[in-house]
mmCIF file of C-alpha atoms in Angstrom:
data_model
loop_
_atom_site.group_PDB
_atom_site.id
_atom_site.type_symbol
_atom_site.label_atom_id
_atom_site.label_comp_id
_atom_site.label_asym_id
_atom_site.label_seq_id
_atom_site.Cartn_x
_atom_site.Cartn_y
_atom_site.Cartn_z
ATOM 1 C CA UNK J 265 143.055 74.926 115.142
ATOM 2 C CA UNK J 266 140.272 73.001 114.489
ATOM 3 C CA UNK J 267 137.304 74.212 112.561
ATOM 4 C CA UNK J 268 133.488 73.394 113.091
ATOM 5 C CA UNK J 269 130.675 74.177 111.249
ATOM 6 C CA UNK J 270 128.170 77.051 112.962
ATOM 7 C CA UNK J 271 124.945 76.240 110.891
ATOM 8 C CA UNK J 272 124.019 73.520 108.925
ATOM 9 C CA UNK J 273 124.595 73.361 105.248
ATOM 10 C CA UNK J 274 121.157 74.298 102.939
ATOM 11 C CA UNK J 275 120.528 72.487 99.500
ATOM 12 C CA UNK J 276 118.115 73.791 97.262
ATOM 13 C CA UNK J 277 116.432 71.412 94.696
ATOM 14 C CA UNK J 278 114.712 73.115 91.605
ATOM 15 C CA UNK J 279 112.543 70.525 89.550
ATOM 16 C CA UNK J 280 111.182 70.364 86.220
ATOM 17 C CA UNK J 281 108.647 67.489 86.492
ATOM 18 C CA UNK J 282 107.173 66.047 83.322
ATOM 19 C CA UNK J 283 106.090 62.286 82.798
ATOM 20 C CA UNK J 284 109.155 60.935 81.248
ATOM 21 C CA UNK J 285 112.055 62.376 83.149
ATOM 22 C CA UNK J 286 112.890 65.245 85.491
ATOM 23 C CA UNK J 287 115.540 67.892 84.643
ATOM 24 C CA UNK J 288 116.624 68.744 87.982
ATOM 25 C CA UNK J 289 118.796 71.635 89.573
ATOM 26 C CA UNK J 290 121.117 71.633 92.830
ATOM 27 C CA UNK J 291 122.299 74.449 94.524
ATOM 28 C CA UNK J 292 123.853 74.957 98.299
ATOM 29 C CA UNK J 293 123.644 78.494 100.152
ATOM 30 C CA UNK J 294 127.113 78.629 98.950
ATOM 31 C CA UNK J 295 127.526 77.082 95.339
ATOM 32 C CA UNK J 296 125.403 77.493 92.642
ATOM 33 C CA UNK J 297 125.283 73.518 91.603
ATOM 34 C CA UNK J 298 124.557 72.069 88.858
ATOM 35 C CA UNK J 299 121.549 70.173 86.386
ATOM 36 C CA UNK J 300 121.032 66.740 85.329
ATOM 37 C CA UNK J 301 118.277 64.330 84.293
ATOM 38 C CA UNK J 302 116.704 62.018 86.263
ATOM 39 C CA UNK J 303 114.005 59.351 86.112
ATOM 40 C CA UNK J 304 110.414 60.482 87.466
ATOM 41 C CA UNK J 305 110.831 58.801 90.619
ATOM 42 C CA UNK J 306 111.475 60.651 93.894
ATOM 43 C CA UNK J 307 113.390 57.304 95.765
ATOM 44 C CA UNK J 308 116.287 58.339 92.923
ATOM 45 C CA UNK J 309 116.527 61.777 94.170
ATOM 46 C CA UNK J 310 116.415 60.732 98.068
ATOM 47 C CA UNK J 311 119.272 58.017 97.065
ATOM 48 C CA UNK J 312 121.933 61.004 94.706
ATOM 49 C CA UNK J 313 121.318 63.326 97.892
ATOM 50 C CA UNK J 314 122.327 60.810 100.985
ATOM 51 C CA UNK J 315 124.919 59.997 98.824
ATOM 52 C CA UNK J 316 126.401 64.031 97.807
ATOM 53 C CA UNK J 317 124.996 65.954 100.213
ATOM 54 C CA UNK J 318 124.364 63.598 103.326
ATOM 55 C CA UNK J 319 124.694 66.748 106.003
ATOM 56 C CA UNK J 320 122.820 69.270 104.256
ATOM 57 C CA UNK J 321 119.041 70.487 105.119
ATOM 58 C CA UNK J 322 116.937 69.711 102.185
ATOM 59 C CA UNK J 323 114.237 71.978 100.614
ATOM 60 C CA UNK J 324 112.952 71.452 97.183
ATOM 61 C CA UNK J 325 110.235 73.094 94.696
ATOM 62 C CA UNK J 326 108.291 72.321 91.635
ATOM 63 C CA UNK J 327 105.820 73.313 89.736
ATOM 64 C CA UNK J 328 101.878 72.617 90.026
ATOM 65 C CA UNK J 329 100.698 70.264 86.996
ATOM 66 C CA UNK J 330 99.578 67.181 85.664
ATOM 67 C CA UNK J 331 101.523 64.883 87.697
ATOM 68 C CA UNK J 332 100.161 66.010 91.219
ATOM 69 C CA UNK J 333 101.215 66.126 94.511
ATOM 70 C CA UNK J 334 102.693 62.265 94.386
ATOM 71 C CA UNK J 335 106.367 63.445 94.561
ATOM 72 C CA UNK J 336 105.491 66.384 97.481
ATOM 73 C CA UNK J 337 103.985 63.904 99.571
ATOM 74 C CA UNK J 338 107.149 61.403 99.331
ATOM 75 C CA UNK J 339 109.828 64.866 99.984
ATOM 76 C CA UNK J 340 107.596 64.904 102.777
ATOM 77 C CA UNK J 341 108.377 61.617 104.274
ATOM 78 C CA UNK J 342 111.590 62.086 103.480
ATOM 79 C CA UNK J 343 112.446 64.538 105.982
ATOM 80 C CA UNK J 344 112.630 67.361 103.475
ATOM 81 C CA UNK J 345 110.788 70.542 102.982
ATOM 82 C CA UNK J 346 108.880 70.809 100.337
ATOM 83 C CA UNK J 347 107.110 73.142 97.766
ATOM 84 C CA UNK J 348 104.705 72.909 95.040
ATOM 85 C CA UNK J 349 104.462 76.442 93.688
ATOM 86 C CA UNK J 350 102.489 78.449 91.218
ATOM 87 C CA UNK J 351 104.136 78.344 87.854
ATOM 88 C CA UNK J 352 102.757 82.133 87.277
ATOM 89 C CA UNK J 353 104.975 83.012 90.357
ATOM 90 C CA UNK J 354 108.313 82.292 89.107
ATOM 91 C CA UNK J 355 110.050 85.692 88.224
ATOM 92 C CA UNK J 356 111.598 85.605 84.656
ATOM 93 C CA UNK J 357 114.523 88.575 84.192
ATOM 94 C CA UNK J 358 115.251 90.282 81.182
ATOM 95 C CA UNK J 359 116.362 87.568 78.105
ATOM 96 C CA UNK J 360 114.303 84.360 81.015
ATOM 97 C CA UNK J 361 111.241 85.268 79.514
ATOM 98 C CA UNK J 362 112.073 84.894 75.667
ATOM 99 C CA UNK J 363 114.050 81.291 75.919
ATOM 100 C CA UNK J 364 112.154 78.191 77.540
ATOM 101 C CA UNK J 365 113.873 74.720 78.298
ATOM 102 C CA UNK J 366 113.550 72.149 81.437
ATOM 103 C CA UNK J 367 117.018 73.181 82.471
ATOM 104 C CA UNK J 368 116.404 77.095 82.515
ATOM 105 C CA UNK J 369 113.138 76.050 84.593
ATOM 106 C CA UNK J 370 114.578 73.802 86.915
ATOM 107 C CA UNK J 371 117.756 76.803 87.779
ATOM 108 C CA UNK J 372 114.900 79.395 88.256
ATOM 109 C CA UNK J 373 112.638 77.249 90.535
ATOM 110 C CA UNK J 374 115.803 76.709 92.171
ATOM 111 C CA UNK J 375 117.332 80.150 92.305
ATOM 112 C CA UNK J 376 114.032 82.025 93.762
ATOM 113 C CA UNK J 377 113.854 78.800 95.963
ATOM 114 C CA UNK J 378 117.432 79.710 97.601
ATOM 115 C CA UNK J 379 116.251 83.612 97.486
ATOM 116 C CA UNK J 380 113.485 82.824 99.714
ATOM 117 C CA UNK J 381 110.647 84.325 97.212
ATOM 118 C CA UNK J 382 108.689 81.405 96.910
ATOM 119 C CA UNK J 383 105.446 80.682 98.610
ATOM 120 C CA UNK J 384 103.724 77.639 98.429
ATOM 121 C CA UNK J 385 100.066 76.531 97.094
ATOM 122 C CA UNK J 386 97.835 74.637 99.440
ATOM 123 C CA UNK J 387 98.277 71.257 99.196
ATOM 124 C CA UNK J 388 94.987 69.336 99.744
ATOM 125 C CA UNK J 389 94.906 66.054 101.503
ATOM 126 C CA UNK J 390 94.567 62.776 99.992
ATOM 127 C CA UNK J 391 90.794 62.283 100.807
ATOM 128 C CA UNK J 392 89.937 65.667 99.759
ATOM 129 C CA UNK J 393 91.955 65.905 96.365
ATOM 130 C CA UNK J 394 90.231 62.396 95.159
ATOM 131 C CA UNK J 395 86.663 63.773 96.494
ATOM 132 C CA UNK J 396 87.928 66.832 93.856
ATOM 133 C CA UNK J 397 88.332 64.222 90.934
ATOM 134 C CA UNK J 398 84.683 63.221 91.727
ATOM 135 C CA UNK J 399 83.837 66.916 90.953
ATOM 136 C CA UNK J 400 85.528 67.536 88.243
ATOM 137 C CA UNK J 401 84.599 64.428 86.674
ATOM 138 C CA UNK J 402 80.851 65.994 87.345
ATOM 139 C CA UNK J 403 81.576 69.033 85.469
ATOM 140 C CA UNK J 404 83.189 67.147 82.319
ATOM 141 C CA UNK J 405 79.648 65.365 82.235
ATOM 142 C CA UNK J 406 78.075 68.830 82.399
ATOM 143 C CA UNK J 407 80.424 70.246 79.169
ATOM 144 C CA UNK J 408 79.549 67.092 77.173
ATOM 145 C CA UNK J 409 76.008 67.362 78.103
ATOM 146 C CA UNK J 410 75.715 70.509 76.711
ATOM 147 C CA UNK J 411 77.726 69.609 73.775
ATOM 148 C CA UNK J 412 75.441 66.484 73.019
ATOM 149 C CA UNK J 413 72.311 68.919 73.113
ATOM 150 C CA UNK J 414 74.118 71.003 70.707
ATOM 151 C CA UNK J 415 74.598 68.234 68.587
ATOM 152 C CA UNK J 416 71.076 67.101 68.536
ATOM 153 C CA UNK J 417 69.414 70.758 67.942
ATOM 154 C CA UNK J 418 72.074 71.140 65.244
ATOM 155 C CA UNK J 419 70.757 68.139 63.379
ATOM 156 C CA UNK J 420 67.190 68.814 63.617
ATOM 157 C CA UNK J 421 67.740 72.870 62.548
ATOM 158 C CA UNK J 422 69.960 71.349 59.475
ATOM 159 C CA UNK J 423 66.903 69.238 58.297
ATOM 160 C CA UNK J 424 65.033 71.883 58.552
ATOM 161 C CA UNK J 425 62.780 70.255 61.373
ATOM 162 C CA UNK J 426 61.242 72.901 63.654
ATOM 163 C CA UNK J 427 61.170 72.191 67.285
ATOM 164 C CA UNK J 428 57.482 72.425 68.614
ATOM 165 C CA UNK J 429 56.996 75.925 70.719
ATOM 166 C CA UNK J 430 56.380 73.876 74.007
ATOM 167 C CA UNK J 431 59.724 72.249 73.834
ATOM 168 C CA UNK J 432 61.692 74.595 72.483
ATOM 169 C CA UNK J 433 63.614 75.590 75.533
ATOM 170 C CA UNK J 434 66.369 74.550 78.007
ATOM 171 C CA UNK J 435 64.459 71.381 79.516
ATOM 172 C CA UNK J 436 64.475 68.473 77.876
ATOM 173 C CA UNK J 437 61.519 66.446 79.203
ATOM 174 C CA UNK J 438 60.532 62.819 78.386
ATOM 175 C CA UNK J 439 58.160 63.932 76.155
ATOM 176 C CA UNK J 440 60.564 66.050 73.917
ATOM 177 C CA UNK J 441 62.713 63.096 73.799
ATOM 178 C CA UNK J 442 59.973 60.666 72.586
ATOM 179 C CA UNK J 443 59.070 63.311 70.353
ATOM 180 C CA UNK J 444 62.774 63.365 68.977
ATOM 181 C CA UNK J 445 62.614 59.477 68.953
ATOM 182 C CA UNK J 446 59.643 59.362 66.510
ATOM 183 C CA UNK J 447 61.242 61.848 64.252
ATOM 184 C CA UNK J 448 61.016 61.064 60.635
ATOM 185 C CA UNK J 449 63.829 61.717 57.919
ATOM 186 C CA UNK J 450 63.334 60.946 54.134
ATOM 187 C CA UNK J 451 66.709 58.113 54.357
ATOM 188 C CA UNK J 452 67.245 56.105 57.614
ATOM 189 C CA UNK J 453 70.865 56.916 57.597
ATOM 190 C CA UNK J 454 69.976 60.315 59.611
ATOM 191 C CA UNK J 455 67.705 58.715 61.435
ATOM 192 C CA UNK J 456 70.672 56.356 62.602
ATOM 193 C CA UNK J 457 72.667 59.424 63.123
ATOM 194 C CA UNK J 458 70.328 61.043 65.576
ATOM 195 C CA UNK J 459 69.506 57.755 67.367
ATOM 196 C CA UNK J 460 73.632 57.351 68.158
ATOM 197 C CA UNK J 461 73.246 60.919 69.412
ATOM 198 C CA UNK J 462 70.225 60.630 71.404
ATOM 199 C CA UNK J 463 72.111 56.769 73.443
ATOM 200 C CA UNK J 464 74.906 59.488 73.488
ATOM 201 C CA UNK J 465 72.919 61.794 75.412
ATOM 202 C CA UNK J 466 70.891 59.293 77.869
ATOM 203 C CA UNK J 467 74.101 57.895 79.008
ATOM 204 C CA UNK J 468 75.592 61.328 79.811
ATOM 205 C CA UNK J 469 72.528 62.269 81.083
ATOM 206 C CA UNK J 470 72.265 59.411 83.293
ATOM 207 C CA UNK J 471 76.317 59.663 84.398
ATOM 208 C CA UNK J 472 75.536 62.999 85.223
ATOM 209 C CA UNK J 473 72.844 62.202 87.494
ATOM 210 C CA UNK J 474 74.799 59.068 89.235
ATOM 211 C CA UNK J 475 78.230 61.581 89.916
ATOM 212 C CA UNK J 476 76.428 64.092 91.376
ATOM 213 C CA UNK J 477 74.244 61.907 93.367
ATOM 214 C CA UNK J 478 77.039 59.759 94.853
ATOM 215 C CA UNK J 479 79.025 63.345 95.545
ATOM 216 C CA UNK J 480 75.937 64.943 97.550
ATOM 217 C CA UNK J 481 75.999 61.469 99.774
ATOM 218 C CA UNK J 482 79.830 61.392 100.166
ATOM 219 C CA UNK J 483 79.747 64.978 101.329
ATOM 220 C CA UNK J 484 76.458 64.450 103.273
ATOM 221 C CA UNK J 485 78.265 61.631 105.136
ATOM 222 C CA UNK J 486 81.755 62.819 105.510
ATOM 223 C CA UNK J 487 81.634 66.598 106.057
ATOM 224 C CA UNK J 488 77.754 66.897 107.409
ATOM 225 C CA UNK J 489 78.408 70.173 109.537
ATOM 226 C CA UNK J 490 79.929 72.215 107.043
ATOM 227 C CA UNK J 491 77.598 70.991 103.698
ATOM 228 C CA UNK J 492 74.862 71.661 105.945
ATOM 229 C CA UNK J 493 76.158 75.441 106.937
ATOM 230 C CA UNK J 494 76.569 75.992 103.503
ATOM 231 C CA UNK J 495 73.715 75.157 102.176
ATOM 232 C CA UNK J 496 72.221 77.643 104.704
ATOM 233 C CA UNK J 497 73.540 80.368 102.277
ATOM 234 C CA UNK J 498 70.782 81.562 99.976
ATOM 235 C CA UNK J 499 72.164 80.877 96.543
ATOM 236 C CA UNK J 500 74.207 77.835 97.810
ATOM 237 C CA UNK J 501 72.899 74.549 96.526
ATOM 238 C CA UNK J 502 74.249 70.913 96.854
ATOM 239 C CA UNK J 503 76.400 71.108 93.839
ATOM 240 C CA UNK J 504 77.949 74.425 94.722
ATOM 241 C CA UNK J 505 78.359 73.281 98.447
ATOM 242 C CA UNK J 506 80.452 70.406 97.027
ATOM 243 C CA UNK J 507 82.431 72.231 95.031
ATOM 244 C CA UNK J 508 83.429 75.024 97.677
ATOM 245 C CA UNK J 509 84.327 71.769 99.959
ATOM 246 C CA UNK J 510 86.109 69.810 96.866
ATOM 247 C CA UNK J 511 88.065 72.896 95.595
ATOM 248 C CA UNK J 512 88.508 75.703 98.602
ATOM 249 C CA UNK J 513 88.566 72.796 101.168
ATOM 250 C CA UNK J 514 88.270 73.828 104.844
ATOM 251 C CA UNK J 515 87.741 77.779 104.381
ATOM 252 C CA UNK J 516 88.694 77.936 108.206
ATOM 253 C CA UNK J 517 92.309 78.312 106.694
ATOM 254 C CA UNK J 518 91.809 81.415 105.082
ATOM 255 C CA UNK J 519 92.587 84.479 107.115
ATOM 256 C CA UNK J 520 90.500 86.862 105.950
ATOM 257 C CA UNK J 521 87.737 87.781 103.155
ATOM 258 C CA UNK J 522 90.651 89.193 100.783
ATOM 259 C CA UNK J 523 92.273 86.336 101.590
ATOM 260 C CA UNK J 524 89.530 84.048 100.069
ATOM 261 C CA UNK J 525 88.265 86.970 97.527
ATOM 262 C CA UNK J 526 91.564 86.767 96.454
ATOM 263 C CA UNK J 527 92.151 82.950 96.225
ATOM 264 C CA UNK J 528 88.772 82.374 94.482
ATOM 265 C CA UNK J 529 89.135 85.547 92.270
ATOM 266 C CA UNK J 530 86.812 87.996 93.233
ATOM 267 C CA UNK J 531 89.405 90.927 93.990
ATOM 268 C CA UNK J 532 89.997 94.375 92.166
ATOM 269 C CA UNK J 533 93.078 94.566 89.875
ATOM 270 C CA UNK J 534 94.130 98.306 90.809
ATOM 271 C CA UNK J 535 96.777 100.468 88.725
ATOM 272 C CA UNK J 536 98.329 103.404 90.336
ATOM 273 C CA UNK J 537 100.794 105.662 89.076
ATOM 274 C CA UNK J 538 101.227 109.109 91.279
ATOM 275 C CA UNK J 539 97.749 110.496 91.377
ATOM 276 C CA UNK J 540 96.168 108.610 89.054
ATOM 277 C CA UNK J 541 94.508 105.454 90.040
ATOM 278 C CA UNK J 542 91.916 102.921 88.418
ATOM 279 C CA UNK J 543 90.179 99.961 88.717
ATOM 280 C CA UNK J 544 91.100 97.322 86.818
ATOM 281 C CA UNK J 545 87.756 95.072 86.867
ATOM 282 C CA UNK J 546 88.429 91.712 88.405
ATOM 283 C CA UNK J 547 91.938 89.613 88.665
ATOM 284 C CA UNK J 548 92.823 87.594 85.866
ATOM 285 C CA UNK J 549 94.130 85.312 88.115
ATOM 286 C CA UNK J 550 91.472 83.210 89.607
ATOM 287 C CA UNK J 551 90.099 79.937 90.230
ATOM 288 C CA UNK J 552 87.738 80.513 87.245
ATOM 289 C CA UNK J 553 85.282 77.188 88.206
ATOM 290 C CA UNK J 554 84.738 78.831 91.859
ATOM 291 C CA UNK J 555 84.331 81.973 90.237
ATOM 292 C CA UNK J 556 81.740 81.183 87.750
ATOM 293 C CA UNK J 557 80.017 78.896 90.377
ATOM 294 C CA UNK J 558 79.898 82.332 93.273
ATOM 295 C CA UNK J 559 78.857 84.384 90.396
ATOM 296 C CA UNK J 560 75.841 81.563 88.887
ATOM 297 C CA UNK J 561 74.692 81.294 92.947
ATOM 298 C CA UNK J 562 74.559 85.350 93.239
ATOM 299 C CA UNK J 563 71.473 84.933 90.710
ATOM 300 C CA UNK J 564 70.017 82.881 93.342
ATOM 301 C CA UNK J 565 70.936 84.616 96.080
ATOM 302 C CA UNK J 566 69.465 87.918 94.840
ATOM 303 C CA UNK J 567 65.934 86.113 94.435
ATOM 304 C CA UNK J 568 65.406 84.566 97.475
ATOM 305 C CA UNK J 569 67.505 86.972 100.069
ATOM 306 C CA UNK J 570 65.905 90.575 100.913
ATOM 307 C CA UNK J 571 69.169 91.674 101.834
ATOM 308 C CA UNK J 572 71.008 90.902 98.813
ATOM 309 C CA UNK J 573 68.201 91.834 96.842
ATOM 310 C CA UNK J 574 68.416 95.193 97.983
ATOM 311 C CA UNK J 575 71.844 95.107 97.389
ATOM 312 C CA UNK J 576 71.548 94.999 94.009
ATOM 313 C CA UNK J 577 68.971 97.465 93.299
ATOM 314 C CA UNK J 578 70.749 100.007 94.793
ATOM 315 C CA UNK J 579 73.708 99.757 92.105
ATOM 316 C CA UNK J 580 70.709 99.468 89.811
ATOM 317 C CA UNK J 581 71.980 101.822 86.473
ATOM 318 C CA UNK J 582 75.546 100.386 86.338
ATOM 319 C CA UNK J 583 76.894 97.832 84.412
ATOM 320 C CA UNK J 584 74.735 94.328 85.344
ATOM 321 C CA UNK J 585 77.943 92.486 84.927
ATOM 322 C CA UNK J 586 79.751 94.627 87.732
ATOM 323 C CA UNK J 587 77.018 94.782 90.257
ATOM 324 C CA UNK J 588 76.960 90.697 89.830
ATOM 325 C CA UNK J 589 80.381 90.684 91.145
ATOM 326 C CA UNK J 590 79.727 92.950 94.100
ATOM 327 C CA UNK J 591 76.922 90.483 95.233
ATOM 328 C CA UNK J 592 79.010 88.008 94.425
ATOM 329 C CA UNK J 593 82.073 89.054 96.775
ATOM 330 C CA UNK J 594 79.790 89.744 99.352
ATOM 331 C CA UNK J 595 77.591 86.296 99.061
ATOM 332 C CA UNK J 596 81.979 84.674 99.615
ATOM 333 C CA UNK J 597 82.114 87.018 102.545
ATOM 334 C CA UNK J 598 78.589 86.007 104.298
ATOM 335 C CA UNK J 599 79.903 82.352 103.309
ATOM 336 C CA UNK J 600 83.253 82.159 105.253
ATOM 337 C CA UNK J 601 81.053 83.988 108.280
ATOM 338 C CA UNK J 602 79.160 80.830 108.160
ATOM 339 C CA UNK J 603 81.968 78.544 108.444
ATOM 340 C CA UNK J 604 83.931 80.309 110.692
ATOM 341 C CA UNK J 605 81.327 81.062 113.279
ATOM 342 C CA UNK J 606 79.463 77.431 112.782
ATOM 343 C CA UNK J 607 76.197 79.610 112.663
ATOM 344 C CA UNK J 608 73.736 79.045 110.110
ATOM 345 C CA UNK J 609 72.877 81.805 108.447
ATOM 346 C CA UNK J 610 69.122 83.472 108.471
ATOM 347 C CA UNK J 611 67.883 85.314 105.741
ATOM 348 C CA UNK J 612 67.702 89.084 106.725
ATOM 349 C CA UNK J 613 64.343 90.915 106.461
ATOM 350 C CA UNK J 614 63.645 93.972 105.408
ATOM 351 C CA UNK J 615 61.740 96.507 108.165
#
């Protein structure tokens, strides 16, 4: 009697990608496989499986890191499914979570992978994750031009030179920097070391101002409708309009407010045991920049919206840092309205 297949055989590829190499893990529905090393370069995966497992239906998995979606995007074209997962969702038993190596990795990626636990992150295209680089090249400008300020104050407060009371603040105008360019010192060597600081700080300063520029115009030009729905949001500037369309993408794709309060990190941790339940404050698990940036435009928000103004004073007594986060959640909430319904929004008034 002659026996045929009834379904058609599953491989399972776990992946441990690094720059170098990639330890790599096989498994079939039926077999647990085995590991091996392998150059970084997807064409000699595609070539080892036509030539093992030429019948079997592909899926593979790897971590989210430094080296990007390259090798999704050529699984992809292979035919293949393919995951990039979460490295925090990768369940470590018992002795897993005390020993670490690329092999260990590679069998649990590949294990949970066959066990059907995984799900995947959103992969962004290839225009929108190269309009991301653009923004978070902005906000490495913004870290080093608040470091360089540091810098300078530091010097002057070390000399002992006192900053005059009208420029002692967070604004650096031309005139406080001519005034820092005419500062004496008693040897020219610090006077060399503050001019280095102070070309330091004009060309960050300047970068700064280039980046974001050429991001508002690339957004202005390429996603019009939804910058300019955004920006409708009290709160909601350029910069933050950019980022919510660099880093959360379309937000048409989320499902739901928790959905997005949960992606962007503005849920409630909650423990419950029996009868006894708490609040944990907000998840640890986040995408802190989006966070920080919802939580910075909230300020806004609260100033120039009745609604949300109101809002806020009537959790006045709490703790300020908790009732930022529930205007915070809510400004998210208004903000996916606004995309999903393609309705500007109007600033409420109060009767």
């Amino acid at each position: 009697m002659k026996l045929e297949p009834t379904a058609q055989p599953k491989l399972y590829i776990g992946i441990d990608i690094h720059k170098r190499s990639w330890k790599v893990h096989c498994a079939t529905d039926l077999f647990g496989g085995k590991s091996f090393a392998m150059p970084p370069k997807p064409e000699v995966l595609y070539e080892y499986v036509a030539k093992h497992f030429p019948d079997h239906q592909v899926t593979t998995a790897y971590e989210a890191g430094c080296c990007g979606y390259y090798a999704h995007r050529s699984f992809k074209t292979y035919g293949w499914n393919s995951l990039v997962v979460n490295p925090a969702d990768i369940h470590r038993k018992g002795k897993e979570r005390f020993t670490k190596t690329d092999r260990i990795d590679a069998q649990l990626i590949s294990r949970e992978l066959k066990d059907g636990r995984f799900e995947g992150i959103h992969v962004p295209d290839v225009e929108r994750e190269q309009l991301r680089s653009l923004f978070r090249r902005r906000n490495d400008l913004v870290k080093d031009y608040r470091r360089i300020k540091s810098l300078i104050k530091m010097q002057l407060l070390y000399f002992g030179i006192a900053i005059p009371e009208e420029f002692d603040n967070d604004h650096w105008s031309h005139k406080f920097r001519n005034w820092v360019d005419e500062v004496a010192f008693a040897y020219p060597s610090a006077r060399e070391t503050l001019d280095s600081r102070m070309r330091s700080f004009r060309f960050i300063d300047q970068e700064l101002r280039d980046v974001s520029t050429k991001m508002r115009a690339y957004c202005r030009k390429h996603y019009k409708k939804d910058y300019y729905l955004l920006k409708s949001v009290p709160g909601i500037g350029g910069i933050v309009a950019c980022g919510i369309l660099c880093e959360l993408g379309d937000l048409r794709r989320f499902n739901s407010i928790k959905h997005l309060a949960g992606y962007v990190g503005l849920a409630p941790g909650i423990h419950q045991s029996g009868d006894n339940q708490k609040s944990t404050g907000i998840t640890m698990r986040a995408h802190r920049l989006m966070r920080s940036y919802f939580i910075e435009a909230s300020w806004q928000a609260i100033r120039t919206d009745p609604i949300m103004q109101t809002y806020y004073r009537r959790h006045l007594g709490k703790n300020v840092k908790s009732i930022i986060i529930k205007v915070a959640r809510k400004l998210l909430s208004r903000t996916l309205a606004v995309i999903k319904t393609e309705t500007p929004y109007e600033i409420g008034v109060i009767e």
